[in-house]
C-alpha cells in the first residue's frame, strides 16, 4: 500500500443521508489534513490533526465532523449536506507541521450532493 | 487578508520553456511550495523555496523573491505529460498552507 489512500473515490448522496469518508496514510506521518477542492478555486483547508489532536477548524459547518482515531487514520463524517458541498475532498499528511515539510495527498473523494 | 495570485491558464508548445508566476500576500512567510496536479489525480510536491534565489531540479526550477512577494516555476523541454495544473502555496505564520487557485498548463504538439 502506498502513500495516502482515500475511500470511496466517488460518492453521490442525498441531502438527508449520512456518509463517511475515510483516509489512511502509510508514511508514518504525525499530521493529517482535510481539504475541499472546488473547480477553479483554491484548496480550502478544513481540518488539521497533529498527533491525533485537532489543531485547526477553519470555520467549517457542523454538518462536517472529523474523527482521528490514530495518527494513520482520518475520517470525515457527513450529514445533511447541501448541493454547494459537492466538491473533491482531499486528505493529506505531513511528517510535521513545520516549514519545509511537504504534504502528501490522497487521490480524493469526488462528492456529489443531490 | 491573505492572497495568492497565479494565471488561470497558459498554453505552451512541446519542447519549449514556460514560466508560471505566483504573487502572494500573507500573514507571515515560512516558505513557498509548488505542486503539480494532473486532472483527476492528487496534487504532488514539486519544490519548496524559503530563501531568495533559484532552485533547480531537473527540468523544473523554482525562483523566490521574498521582498517582492513573488515566485515562478520554470519548466524546460516541455513534454505532453507536463499538461496539468500547477498550484502555488505559501506557508503562513501559523504553518498553514495558503493556496492559489492553480494554473492550468496546456501543452500543444
mmCIF file of C-alpha atoms in Angstrom:
data_model
loop_
_atom_site.group_PDB
_atom_site.id
_atom_site.type_symbol
_atom_site.label_atom_id
_atom_site.label_comp_id
_atom_site.label_asym_id
_atom_site.label_seq_id
_atom_site.Cartn_x
_atom_site.Cartn_y
_atom_site.Cartn_z
ATOM 1 C CA UNK A 1 0.000 0.000 0.000
ATOM 2 C CA UNK A 2 1.444 3.324 -0.981
ATOM 3 C CA UNK A 3 1.252 6.826 0.409
ATOM 4 C CA UNK A 4 -2.167 8.188 1.228
ATOM 5 C CA UNK A 5 -5.328 6.315 0.307
ATOM 6 C CA UNK A 6 -8.915 7.513 0.347
ATOM 7 C CA UNK A 7 -12.234 5.696 0.089
ATOM 8 C CA UNK A 8 -14.619 5.909 -1.554
ATOM 9 C CA UNK A 9 -13.278 7.566 -4.713
ATOM 10 C CA UNK A 10 -16.744 8.700 -5.744
ATOM 11 C CA UNK A 11 -19.841 9.324 -3.647
ATOM 12 C CA UNK A 12 -23.329 10.506 -4.527
ATOM 13 C CA UNK A 13 -25.586 11.292 -1.607
ATOM 14 C CA UNK A 14 -28.884 12.967 -0.937
ATOM 15 C CA UNK A 15 -29.191 15.911 1.405
ATOM 16 C CA UNK A 16 -30.689 13.757 4.158
ATOM 17 C CA UNK A 17 -28.093 10.981 4.012
ATOM 18 C CA UNK A 18 -25.233 10.282 6.403
ATOM 19 C CA UNK A 19 -21.951 9.043 4.979
ATOM 20 C CA UNK A 20 -18.291 8.934 5.934
ATOM 21 C CA UNK A 21 -15.077 9.494 4.019
ATOM 22 C CA UNK A 22 -12.008 7.527 5.046
ATOM 23 C CA UNK A 23 -8.335 8.398 4.719
ATOM 24 C CA UNK A 24 -5.328 6.270 5.628
ATOM 25 C CA UNK A 25 -1.665 7.178 5.429
ATOM 26 C CA UNK A 26 1.142 4.609 5.336
ATOM 27 C CA UNK A 27 4.003 7.091 5.710
ATOM 28 C CA UNK A 28 4.375 7.283 9.475
ATOM 29 C CA UNK A 29 3.417 10.954 9.463
ATOM 30 C CA UNK A 30 2.213 12.846 12.518
ATOM 31 C CA UNK A 31 -0.123 15.383 10.885
ATOM 32 C CA UNK A 32 -3.218 14.861 8.733
ATOM 33 C CA UNK A 33 -5.453 17.320 6.891
ATOM 34 C CA UNK A 34 -8.829 17.557 5.170
ATOM 35 C CA UNK A 35 -9.157 19.925 2.210
ATOM 36 C CA UNK A 36 -12.071 20.867 -0.051
ATOM 37 C CA UNK A 37 -11.271 21.491 -3.720
ATOM 38 C CA UNK A 38 -13.891 23.174 -5.896
ATOM 39 C CA UNK A 39 -13.433 23.922 -9.592
ATOM 40 C CA UNK A 40 -11.292 26.993 -10.288
ATOM 41 C CA UNK A 41 -10.973 27.787 -6.571
ATOM 42 C CA UNK A 42 -8.015 27.477 -4.206
ATOM 43 C CA UNK A 43 -7.780 24.479 -1.946
ATOM 44 C CA UNK A 44 -9.692 25.204 1.258
ATOM 45 C CA UNK A 45 -8.222 23.821 4.468
ATOM 46 C CA UNK A 46 -10.977 22.310 6.602
ATOM 47 C CA UNK A 47 -9.349 20.476 9.497
ATOM 48 C CA UNK A 48 -5.876 19.720 10.802
ATOM 49 C CA UNK A 49 -4.853 16.982 13.208
ATOM 50 C CA UNK A 50 -1.435 16.764 14.823
ATOM 51 C CA UNK A 51 -0.620 13.632 16.839
ATOM 52 C CA UNK A 52 -4.375 12.782 16.751
ATOM 53 C CA UNK A 53 -5.370 16.129 18.259
ATOM 54 C CA UNK A 54 -7.404 18.615 16.243
ATOM 55 C CA UNK A 55 -5.446 21.834 15.906
ATOM 56 C CA UNK A 56 -7.476 23.707 13.283
ATOM 57 C CA UNK A 57 -11.114 24.018 12.346
ATOM 58 C CA UNK A 58 -11.369 26.680 9.685
ATOM 59 C CA UNK A 59 -14.964 27.758 10.310
ATOM 60 C CA UNK A 60 -16.311 24.579 8.788
ATOM 61 C CA UNK A 61 -20.084 23.985 9.135
ATOM 62 C CA UNK A 62 -21.073 21.409 11.731
ATOM 63 C CA UNK A 63 -22.536 19.145 9.027
ATOM 64 C CA UNK A 64 -18.884 18.111 8.523
ATOM 65 C CA UNK A 65 -17.492 16.209 11.501
ATOM 66 C CA UNK A 66 -13.899 14.914 11.546
ATOM 67 C CA UNK A 67 -12.560 11.990 13.524
ATOM 68 C CA UNK A 68 -8.954 10.899 14.008
ATOM 69 C CA UNK A 69 -8.763 7.622 15.980
ATOM 70 C CA UNK A 70 -4.991 7.295 15.473
ATOM 71 C CA UNK A 71 -2.219 9.048 13.572
ATOM 72 C CA UNK A 72 -2.738 6.849 10.490
ATOM 73 C CA UNK A 73 -6.486 7.210 10.006
ATOM 74 C CA UNK A 74 -8.734 10.177 9.426
ATOM 75 C CA UNK A 75 -12.471 10.249 8.795
ATOM 76 C CA UNK A 76 -14.865 12.927 7.646
ATOM 77 C CA UNK A 77 -18.463 12.268 8.687
ATOM 78 C CA UNK A 78 -21.088 13.941 6.533
ATOM 79 C CA UNK A 79 -24.744 14.627 7.338
ATOM 80 C CA UNK A 80 -27.496 16.860 5.930
ATOM 81 C CA UNK A 81 -25.189 18.275 3.283
ATOM 82 C CA UNK A 82 -26.108 20.979 0.784
ATOM 83 C CA UNK A 83 -25.632 20.922 -3.012
ATOM 84 C CA UNK A 84 -22.848 23.525 -2.668
ATOM 85 C CA UNK A 85 -20.868 20.941 -0.694
ATOM 86 C CA UNK A 86 -20.329 18.996 -3.922
ATOM 87 C CA UNK A 87 -16.561 19.040 -4.491
ATOM 88 C CA UNK A 88 -13.390 16.971 -4.391
ATOM 89 C CA UNK A 89 -12.374 16.212 -0.789
ATOM 90 C CA UNK A 90 -8.666 15.669 -0.398
ATOM 91 C CA UNK A 91 -6.841 14.162 2.525
ATOM 92 C CA UNK A 92 -3.163 14.920 3.100
ATOM 93 C CA UNK A 93 -0.453 14.097 5.612
ATOM 94 C CA UNK A 94 2.939 15.514 6.554
ATOM 95 C CA UNK A 95 5.756 14.406 8.829
ATOM 96 C CA UNK A 96 5.439 17.557 10.922
ATOM 97 C CA UNK A 97 3.540 20.839 10.874
ATOM 98 C CA UNK A 98 6.629 22.930 10.259
ATOM 99 C CA UNK A 99 8.489 24.672 7.438
ATOM 100 C CA UNK A 100 9.935 22.526 4.650
ATOM 101 C CA UNK A 101 7.709 19.514 5.375
ATOM 102 C CA UNK A 102 5.653 18.932 2.255
ATOM 103 C CA UNK A 103 2.174 17.481 2.354
ATOM 104 C CA UNK A 104 1.373 14.205 0.628
ATOM 105 C CA UNK A 105 -2.102 13.987 -0.841
ATOM 106 C CA UNK A 106 -4.531 11.157 -1.410
ATOM 107 C CA UNK A 107 -6.448 10.854 -4.700
ATOM 108 C CA UNK A 108 -9.557 12.433 -3.222
ATOM 109 C CA UNK A 109 -13.245 11.590 -2.946
ATOM 110 C CA UNK A 110 -15.444 13.190 -5.603
ATOM 111 C CA UNK A 111 -18.649 14.054 -3.694
ATOM 112 C CA UNK A 112 -21.921 14.936 -5.378
ATOM 113 C CA UNK A 113 -24.833 16.079 -3.224
ATOM 114 C CA UNK A 114 -28.230 15.772 -4.904
ATOM 115 C CA UNK B 1 -6.272 39.385 4.022
ATOM 116 C CA UNK B 2 -4.173 36.616 2.582
ATOM 117 C CA UNK B 3 -3.972 36.235 -1.163
ATOM 118 C CA UNK B 4 -2.151 34.127 -3.711
ATOM 119 C CA UNK B 5 -2.403 35.080 -7.397
ATOM 120 C CA UNK B 6 -1.426 32.982 -10.392
ATOM 121 C CA UNK B 7 -2.660 32.927 -14.002
ATOM 122 C CA UNK B 8 -5.700 30.765 -14.632
ATOM 123 C CA UNK B 9 -4.435 29.102 -17.788
ATOM 124 C CA UNK B 10 -1.349 29.035 -20.001
ATOM 125 C CA UNK B 11 -0.554 27.327 -23.283
ATOM 126 C CA UNK B 12 2.883 26.266 -24.483
ATOM 127 C CA UNK B 13 4.441 24.101 -27.175
ATOM 128 C CA UNK B 14 6.123 20.744 -26.660
ATOM 129 C CA UNK B 15 9.887 21.195 -26.299
ATOM 130 C CA UNK B 16 9.601 24.856 -25.298
ATOM 131 C CA UNK B 17 10.057 26.652 -21.954
ATOM 132 C CA UNK B 18 7.242 28.110 -19.853
ATOM 133 C CA UNK B 19 7.293 30.269 -16.719
ATOM 134 C CA UNK B 20 4.339 30.220 -14.309
ATOM 135 C CA UNK B 21 4.231 33.204 -11.964
ATOM 136 C CA UNK B 22 2.842 33.436 -8.449
ATOM 137 C CA UNK B 23 2.491 36.533 -6.287
ATOM 138 C CA UNK B 24 1.480 36.420 -2.664
ATOM 139 C CA UNK B 25 0.417 38.496 0.316
ATOM 140 C CA UNK B 26 0.282 36.501 3.522
ATOM 141 C CA UNK B 27 0.488 36.968 7.277
ATOM 142 C CA UNK B 28 3.974 35.653 7.798
ATOM 143 C CA UNK B 29 6.090 33.534 5.490
ATOM 144 C CA UNK B 30 7.514 30.101 6.157
ATOM 145 C CA UNK B 31 8.238 29.045 2.614
ATOM 146 C CA UNK B 32 6.556 28.616 -0.742
ATOM 147 C CA UNK B 33 5.572 25.308 -2.306
ATOM 148 C CA UNK B 34 4.771 24.302 -5.877
ATOM 149 C CA UNK B 35 2.593 21.278 -6.572
ATOM 150 C CA UNK B 36 1.548 19.563 -9.807
ATOM 151 C CA UNK B 37 -1.953 18.158 -10.192
ATOM 152 C CA UNK B 38 -2.998 16.092 -13.186
ATOM 153 C CA UNK B 39 -6.720 16.022 -13.901
ATOM 154 C CA UNK B 40 -8.497 13.644 -11.547
ATOM 155 C CA UNK B 41 -5.365 12.952 -9.516
ATOM 156 C CA UNK B 42 -3.777 14.041 -6.243
ATOM 157 C CA UNK B 43 -1.504 17.084 -6.076
ATOM 158 C CA UNK B 44 2.160 16.035 -5.936
ATOM 159 C CA UNK B 45 5.013 18.058 -4.477
ATOM 160 C CA UNK B 46 7.429 19.730 -6.875
ATOM 161 C CA UNK B 47 9.505 22.251 -4.940
ATOM 162 C CA UNK B 48 9.977 24.280 -1.772
ATOM 163 C CA UNK B 49 11.670 27.680 -1.517
ATOM 164 C CA UNK B 50 12.285 29.587 1.697
ATOM 165 C CA UNK B 51 15.353 31.645 0.731
ATOM 166 C CA UNK B 52 15.652 34.024 -2.210
ATOM 167 C CA UNK B 53 17.029 32.599 -5.401
ATOM 168 C CA UNK B 54 16.660 29.788 -7.872
ATOM 169 C CA UNK B 55 16.325 26.098 -7.017
ATOM 170 C CA UNK B 56 16.865 23.720 -9.911
ATOM 171 C CA UNK B 57 15.564 20.178 -10.030
ATOM 172 C CA UNK B 58 15.932 18.536 -13.413
ATOM 173 C CA UNK B 59 13.668 20.163 -15.996
ATOM 174 C CA UNK B 60 11.878 22.154 -13.296
ATOM 175 C CA UNK B 61 13.228 25.210 -11.458
ATOM 176 C CA UNK B 62 11.589 27.452 -8.873
ATOM 177 C CA UNK B 63 12.521 31.027 -8.013
ATOM 178 C CA UNK B 64 11.663 33.131 -4.976
ATOM 179 C CA UNK B 65 11.913 36.828 -4.152
ATOM 180 C CA UNK B 66 10.618 37.438 -0.631
ATOM 181 C CA UNK B 67 10.945 41.224 -0.876
ATOM 182 C CA UNK B 68 8.684 41.240 -3.939
ATOM 183 C CA UNK B 69 6.287 38.526 -2.732
ATOM 184 C CA UNK B 70 6.943 36.703 -5.976
ATOM 185 C CA UNK B 71 7.818 33.244 -7.202
ATOM 186 C CA UNK B 72 7.902 31.457 -10.512
ATOM 187 C CA UNK B 73 8.062 27.878 -11.671
ATOM 188 C CA UNK B 74 10.114 27.328 -14.817
ATOM 189 C CA UNK B 75 9.518 24.219 -16.896
ATOM 190 C CA UNK B 76 12.043 23.401 -19.625
ATOM 191 C CA UNK B 77 11.924 20.956 -22.551
ATOM 192 C CA UNK B 78 8.182 20.649 -22.160
ATOM 193 C CA UNK B 79 6.632 17.220 -22.645
ATOM 194 C CA UNK B 80 2.990 16.343 -23.235
ATOM 195 C CA UNK B 81 2.862 14.743 -19.789
ATOM 196 C CA UNK B 82 3.525 18.191 -18.264
ATOM 197 C CA UNK B 83 -0.059 19.150 -19.113
ATOM 198 C CA UNK B 84 -1.508 19.645 -15.639
ATOM 199 C CA UNK B 85 -2.481 22.281 -13.105
ATOM 200 C CA UNK B 86 0.335 23.885 -11.124
ATOM 201 C CA UNK B 87 -0.525 25.040 -7.621
ATOM 202 C CA UNK B 88 1.379 27.683 -5.662
ATOM 203 C CA UNK B 89 1.052 27.625 -1.864
ATOM 204 C CA UNK B 90 2.596 29.737 0.905
ATOM 205 C CA UNK B 91 3.061 28.542 4.469
ATOM 206 C CA UNK B 92 1.942 31.360 6.776
ATOM 207 C CA UNK B 93 2.924 32.237 10.344
ATOM 208 C CA UNK B 94 0.560 29.540 11.689
ATOM 209 C CA UNK B 95 2.230 26.907 9.479
ATOM 210 C CA UNK B 96 -0.933 26.633 7.376
ATOM 211 C CA UNK B 97 -0.713 26.456 3.593
ATOM 212 C CA UNK B 98 -2.483 29.261 1.737
ATOM 213 C CA UNK B 99 -3.200 28.114 -1.807
ATOM 214 C CA UNK B 100 -3.570 29.788 -5.168
ATOM 215 C CA UNK B 101 -6.350 28.642 -7.485
ATOM 216 C CA UNK B 102 -3.827 26.930 -9.762
ATOM 217 C CA UNK B 103 -2.599 27.460 -13.307
ATOM 218 C CA UNK B 104 -3.817 25.021 -15.926
ATOM 219 C CA UNK B 105 -0.981 24.382 -18.370
ATOM 220 C CA UNK B 106 -1.888 23.111 -21.815
ATOM 221 C CA UNK B 107 0.909 21.656 -23.945
ATOM 222 C CA UNK B 108 0.406 21.544 -27.704
ATOM 223 C CA UNK B 109 2.418 19.349 -30.088
#
